[in-house]
Each structure stands twice: as C-alpha cells, then as structure tokens.
Amino acid sequence: MSAPRVALLVTCLVDMFRPSVGFATVKLLEDAGCTVEVPQRQTCCGQPAWNSGDREHAKALAAQVIEEFEGFDYVVAPSGSCAATVVKDYAEMFKGDEAMVARAKALAAKTHEITSFLTDVLGISDVKQALTTSVTYHDSCSGLRSLGVSEQPRKLLGSVEGLELREMVENDVCCGFGGTFCVKFPDVSNSMVSDKTRNIADTGADMVLAGDLGCLMNMAGKASREGRTFKARHVVEILAGDTKTPAIGEDK
C-alpha cells in the first residue's frame, strides 16, 4: 500500500508567527508514514472574512484553497478553527452553485485537524516521545465544537513518557480570542482570558497546550502581562519532541 499523500494546510498564524508548528506537524505526519506536500499557492482559508460577513472575499479565498488542495488523499491542518472552516463552512459559502458545493464537500470529507487525523484516521496512539514536565490542555472552541477534537490530543499526550496532564477547571470554555471577537469586544475578551490564565495557573502545570495558535497567543500574552510563569506551546510541538524552540512569547 502506498503512503498517503497529505497536503499541509499551513494556516496564516503558523506561517507568520510560529513556523515551528508547521515543521512539527510535518514530522508527525512523516513519522506516521505519510508523504507530505505543502501547496505553494495556498493562502488564508477565508475564515476571518466569512465570520465578519465579507462573503465574497471568503468565497474567493475558499475557491483558491479548493483548487490547490483537491488533488491530495488528505488535507491536514494544525488548527481546529481552519480545518473546521473547510469542513463546515465551505459548502455553505457556495450554496446555489452545485458544482462548487460538490467540490467543497469532497474537500471537507478528507480534511482533518492533525491530532484527529493521527488517531482517528491513521490509528496512532503512541508518538514515542519522552518529556518530564506537567501540562494542562485548553480545548479550543472550533476544534471541540465543530470537529469533536478533545480526547485525540489527550490520547497522544498520554503516550509521552514522563508527561503529567493536569486538567484545568473549565478547560472547554473559550479563552476570549475568537479572532475578531477580541477586537470588537476587548473588555469581555480580557475578562475571559483572565479567567483562563487563572485556571491554568491553579493547576500548577508548567505549560499550557492547545491545538490553535490564536488561543495560545492570546493566553500567552495575558500570562506575560500578569507575570505568570507557565509556558504556552502548540500540542504538536510536544508530540513531535520540539522543546528547543522558545515557548510562545519567549525571547530567543
């Protein structure tokens, strides 16, 4: 059986702020026996435009993503929110255009968040890593509610030798980022992230992990302003064994 041909949907935040997440995702996929390619003409999935009501620009971006990615066996993203946009929103964007709806649904059927792809599609339960530390996990809204991503990252983290997972109170409550939400409602957003950083700190864990970089940047920024000592990393960095890259918001 030939190796699955997987396209990496890099995401804007990974590309611009945290390339190490992309490299860690590629490592995990290659270790799992996949052939990984990164389509060079990919761009934003259209989520910010779609959520802000800019339907035409969202459709244009979605059409480009469909064109670039539909020739692969699978599409994988290190982001629940971007994967959820492709899986849940693309067909709605092209409502009334039967041909594009069909293409959108075909792409949605083979698009996955990274930890879900490893566990649910490839059946992987052991990443063969070791790290002596304690972590807590934040369940990002889109991954959890749109794609059902919750136990998958925990299953993989459970295979990391020496790692202790300490669940926080309200682990599934929004951190307050929400893309443009934090810009439109800064006071509400700040209150929400303050609750989140307190809950993280109360676990006594050394690190908070999550599957969406936007959430992690939001939590890391607030923690830094509050003088919190816990670190923030994308879950794939730990699963791939990357602890050399500075934590989010740390100096090099």
Coordinates of C-alpha atoms in Angstrom, one line a residue:
M1 CA 0.0 0.0 0.0
S2 CA 1.4 3.4 -1.0
A3 CA 2.0 6.1 1.6
P4 CA -0.9 8.5 2.0
R5 CA -0.3 11.8 0.1
V6 CA -1.1 14.5 2.6
A7 CA -1.3 18.3 1.9
L8 CA -0.4 20.5 4.8
L9 CA -2.8 23.5 5.3
V10 CA -0.2 25.7 7.0
T11 CA -2.6 28.4 8.3
C12 CA -1.8 32.2 8.4
L13 CA -0.7 32.3 12.1
V14 CA 1.6 29.4 11.8
D15 CA 3.1 30.9 8.6
M16 CA 3.6 34.3 10.1
F17 CA 4.2 33.8 13.8
R18 CA 5.1 30.1 14.6
P19 CA 6.6 28.1 11.7
S20 CA 7.8 25.5 14.2
V21 CA 4.2 24.3 14.5
G22 CA 4.3 23.6 10.7
F23 CA 7.6 21.7 11.0
A24 CA 6.4 19.7 14.0
T25 CA 3.2 18.8 12.0
V26 CA 5.3 17.6 9.1
K27 CA 7.4 15.5 11.4
L28 CA 4.4 13.8 12.9
L29 CA 2.9 13.1 9.5
E30 CA 6.2 11.7 8.1
D31 CA 6.8 9.6 11.2
A32 CA 3.3 8.2 10.6
G33 CA 4.3 7.1 7.1
C34 CA 2.7 9.9 5.1
T35 CA 4.2 11.7 2.1
V36 CA 3.7 15.4 2.9
E37 CA 3.5 18.3 0.4
V38 CA 2.9 22.0 1.0
P39 CA 1.0 23.6 -1.8
Q40 CA 2.8 26.8 -2.6
R41 CA -0.2 28.8 -3.8
Q42 CA -2.3 28.3 -0.6
T43 CA -3.5 31.3 1.2
C44 CA -5.9 32.1 4.0
C45 CA -8.8 29.7 4.3
G46 CA -11.2 32.6 4.4
Q47 CA -12.3 32.2 8.0
P48 CA -11.9 35.9 9.1
A49 CA -13.7 37.2 6.1
W50 CA -16.5 34.7 6.5
N51 CA -17.0 35.3 10.2
S52 CA -17.0 39.1 9.6
G53 CA -19.7 38.9 6.9
D54 CA -17.5 39.5 3.9
R55 CA -19.0 36.7 1.9
E56 CA -17.5 37.5 -1.5
H57 CA -13.8 37.6 -0.4
A58 CA -14.4 34.5 1.7
K59 CA -15.7 32.6 -1.3
A60 CA -12.7 33.8 -3.4
L61 CA -10.3 32.5 -0.8
A62 CA -12.2 29.3 -0.4
A63 CA -12.2 28.7 -4.2
Q64 CA -8.4 29.0 -4.3
V65 CA -8.0 26.6 -1.4
I66 CA -10.2 24.1 -3.1
E67 CA -8.3 24.4 -6.3
E68 CA -4.9 23.9 -4.6
F69 CA -5.9 21.0 -2.3
E70 CA -8.4 18.8 -4.0
G71 CA -5.7 16.6 -5.7
F72 CA -4.5 15.0 -2.4
D73 CA -5.5 12.0 -0.4
Y74 CA -5.9 14.1 2.7
V75 CA -5.6 17.7 3.9
V76 CA -4.3 18.2 7.4
A77 CA -4.1 21.4 9.5
P78 CA -2.5 22.2 12.9
S79 CA -5.6 24.2 13.7
G80 CA -9.1 23.2 14.6
S81 CA -10.6 26.5 13.5
C82 CA -9.1 26.5 10.0
A83 CA -10.0 22.8 9.5
A84 CA -13.5 23.5 10.7
T85 CA -13.9 26.3 8.2
V86 CA -13.1 23.9 5.4
V87 CA -15.2 21.1 6.8
K88 CA -18.2 23.0 8.0
D89 CA -18.4 26.3 6.1
Y90 CA -17.1 25.8 2.5
A91 CA -20.2 24.1 1.2
E92 CA -22.4 26.9 2.7
M93 CA -20.3 29.5 1.0
F94 CA -21.1 28.1 -2.4
K95 CA -24.8 27.4 -1.8
G96 CA -26.6 27.6 -5.1
D97 CA -23.6 26.6 -7.2
E98 CA -24.0 22.8 -7.4
A99 CA -20.6 22.1 -8.9
M100 CA -18.7 24.1 -6.3
V101 CA -20.7 22.7 -3.5
A102 CA -19.8 19.2 -4.6
R103 CA -16.1 20.2 -4.7
A104 CA -16.3 21.8 -1.3
K105 CA -18.0 18.7 0.2
A106 CA -15.3 16.4 -1.4
L107 CA -12.6 18.5 0.2
A108 CA -14.3 18.6 3.5
A109 CA -14.5 14.8 3.6
K110 CA -10.8 14.5 3.5
T111 CA -9.8 17.5 5.7
H112 CA -8.7 16.9 9.3
E113 CA -7.2 18.5 12.3
I114 CA -3.8 17.0 13.0
T115 CA -4.4 15.1 16.2
S116 CA -7.7 13.8 14.9
F117 CA -6.0 12.6 11.7
L118 CA -3.3 10.8 13.6
T119 CA -5.7 9.0 16.0
D120 CA -9.0 8.7 14.1
V121 CA -7.7 8.1 10.6
L122 CA -4.3 6.5 11.0
G123 CA -5.0 4.8 14.3
I124 CA -1.9 6.1 16.0
S125 CA -1.8 6.1 19.8
D126 CA 1.9 6.4 20.6
V127 CA 4.2 9.2 19.4
K128 CA 7.3 7.7 21.1
Q129 CA 8.5 10.8 22.9
A130 CA 9.6 11.5 26.4
L131 CA 9.4 14.7 28.4
T132 CA 9.4 15.1 32.2
T133 CA 7.0 18.0 32.8
S134 CA 3.4 18.8 33.7
V135 CA 0.9 20.3 31.3
T136 CA -2.7 21.4 31.1
Y137 CA -4.8 21.4 28.0
H138 CA -7.1 24.1 26.6
D139 CA -9.8 22.8 24.3
S140 CA -10.2 25.4 21.6
C141 CA -13.8 26.2 20.6
S142 CA -13.8 25.3 16.9
G143 CA -11.8 22.1 17.2
L144 CA -14.0 21.0 20.1
R145 CA -17.5 22.1 19.0
S146 CA -17.2 21.8 15.2
L147 CA -14.9 18.8 14.9
G148 CA -15.2 16.9 18.2
V149 CA -11.5 17.2 19.0
S150 CA -10.9 16.5 22.7
E151 CA -9.8 13.0 23.5
Q152 CA -7.5 12.8 20.5
P153 CA -4.7 15.1 21.7
R154 CA -5.0 13.7 25.2
K155 CA -4.6 10.2 23.9
L156 CA -1.4 11.2 22.2
L157 CA -0.1 13.2 25.1
G158 CA -0.7 10.1 27.3
S159 CA 1.9 8.3 25.3
V160 CA 4.6 10.8 26.1
E161 CA 6.8 9.2 28.8
G162 CA 7.2 11.4 31.9
L163 CA 4.4 13.8 30.9
E164 CA 1.7 14.6 33.5
L165 CA -1.6 16.0 32.3
R166 CA -3.4 18.2 34.9
E167 CA -6.9 19.1 33.8
M168 CA -7.9 22.7 34.5
V169 CA -11.3 23.9 35.6
E170 CA -13.4 25.0 32.6
N171 CA -10.9 23.6 30.1
D172 CA -13.6 23.8 27.4
V173 CA -14.5 27.4 28.0
C174 CA -13.4 30.0 25.4
C175 CA -10.2 31.9 26.1
G176 CA -11.7 35.1 24.7
F177 CA -9.7 35.3 21.5
G178 CA -12.3 34.4 18.9
G179 CA -10.5 36.1 16.0
T180 CA -12.2 39.5 15.5
F181 CA -14.2 39.0 18.8
C182 CA -11.2 40.2 20.9
V183 CA -11.0 43.4 18.8
K184 CA -14.8 44.1 18.8
F185 CA -15.3 43.3 22.5
P186 CA -11.9 43.9 24.2
D187 CA -13.3 44.2 27.7
V188 CA -15.3 41.0 27.5
S189 CA -12.3 39.2 25.9
N190 CA -9.9 40.4 28.6
S191 CA -12.2 39.2 31.3
M192 CA -12.5 35.8 29.6
V193 CA -8.7 35.4 29.2
S194 CA -8.1 36.5 32.8
D195 CA -10.3 33.6 33.9
K196 CA -8.4 31.3 31.6
T197 CA -5.0 32.2 32.8
R198 CA -6.1 31.9 36.4
N199 CA -7.5 28.4 35.8
I200 CA -4.2 27.4 34.1
A201 CA -2.1 28.7 36.9
D202 CA -4.3 27.0 39.5
T203 CA -3.3 23.6 38.1
G204 CA 0.3 24.3 38.9
A205 CA 1.3 22.9 35.5
D206 CA 4.5 24.0 33.9
M207 CA 2.8 24.5 30.5
V208 CA -0.5 25.1 28.7
L209 CA -1.0 23.3 25.4
A210 CA -3.7 23.8 22.8
G211 CA -4.4 23.0 19.1
D212 CA -5.0 26.5 17.9
L213 CA -2.3 29.2 17.7
G214 CA -4.7 32.1 18.1
C215 CA -5.8 30.8 21.5
L216 CA -2.2 30.2 22.6
M217 CA -1.0 33.6 21.6
N218 CA -3.9 35.2 23.5
M219 CA -3.3 33.2 26.6
A220 CA 0.5 33.6 26.5
G221 CA 0.2 37.3 26.0
K222 CA -2.2 37.7 29.0
A223 CA 0.0 35.4 31.1
S224 CA 3.1 37.5 30.3
R225 CA 1.3 40.8 31.3
E226 CA 0.2 39.2 34.6
G227 CA 3.6 37.8 35.4
R228 CA 2.5 34.2 35.2
T229 CA 5.3 31.6 35.0
F230 CA 3.7 28.8 32.9
K231 CA 4.7 28.4 29.3
A232 CA 2.5 28.1 26.2
R233 CA 3.1 25.7 23.3
H234 CA 1.1 24.1 20.5
V235 CA 0.4 20.5 21.2
V236 CA 2.2 19.3 18.1
E237 CA 5.5 20.7 19.3
I238 CA 5.4 18.4 22.4
L239 CA 4.2 15.4 20.4
A240 CA 7.0 15.9 17.9
G241 CA 9.6 16.4 20.6
D242 CA 10.4 20.1 19.9
T243 CA 11.2 21.8 23.2
K244 CA 14.2 23.7 21.8
T245 CA 12.1 26.3 20.0
P246 CA 11.3 29.1 22.6
A247 CA 7.8 28.9 24.1
I248 CA 5.2 31.3 22.6
G249 CA 6.2 34.8 23.6
E250 CA 9.6 33.9 25.0
D251 CA 12.8 35.6 23.9
K252 CA 15.0 33.6 21.6

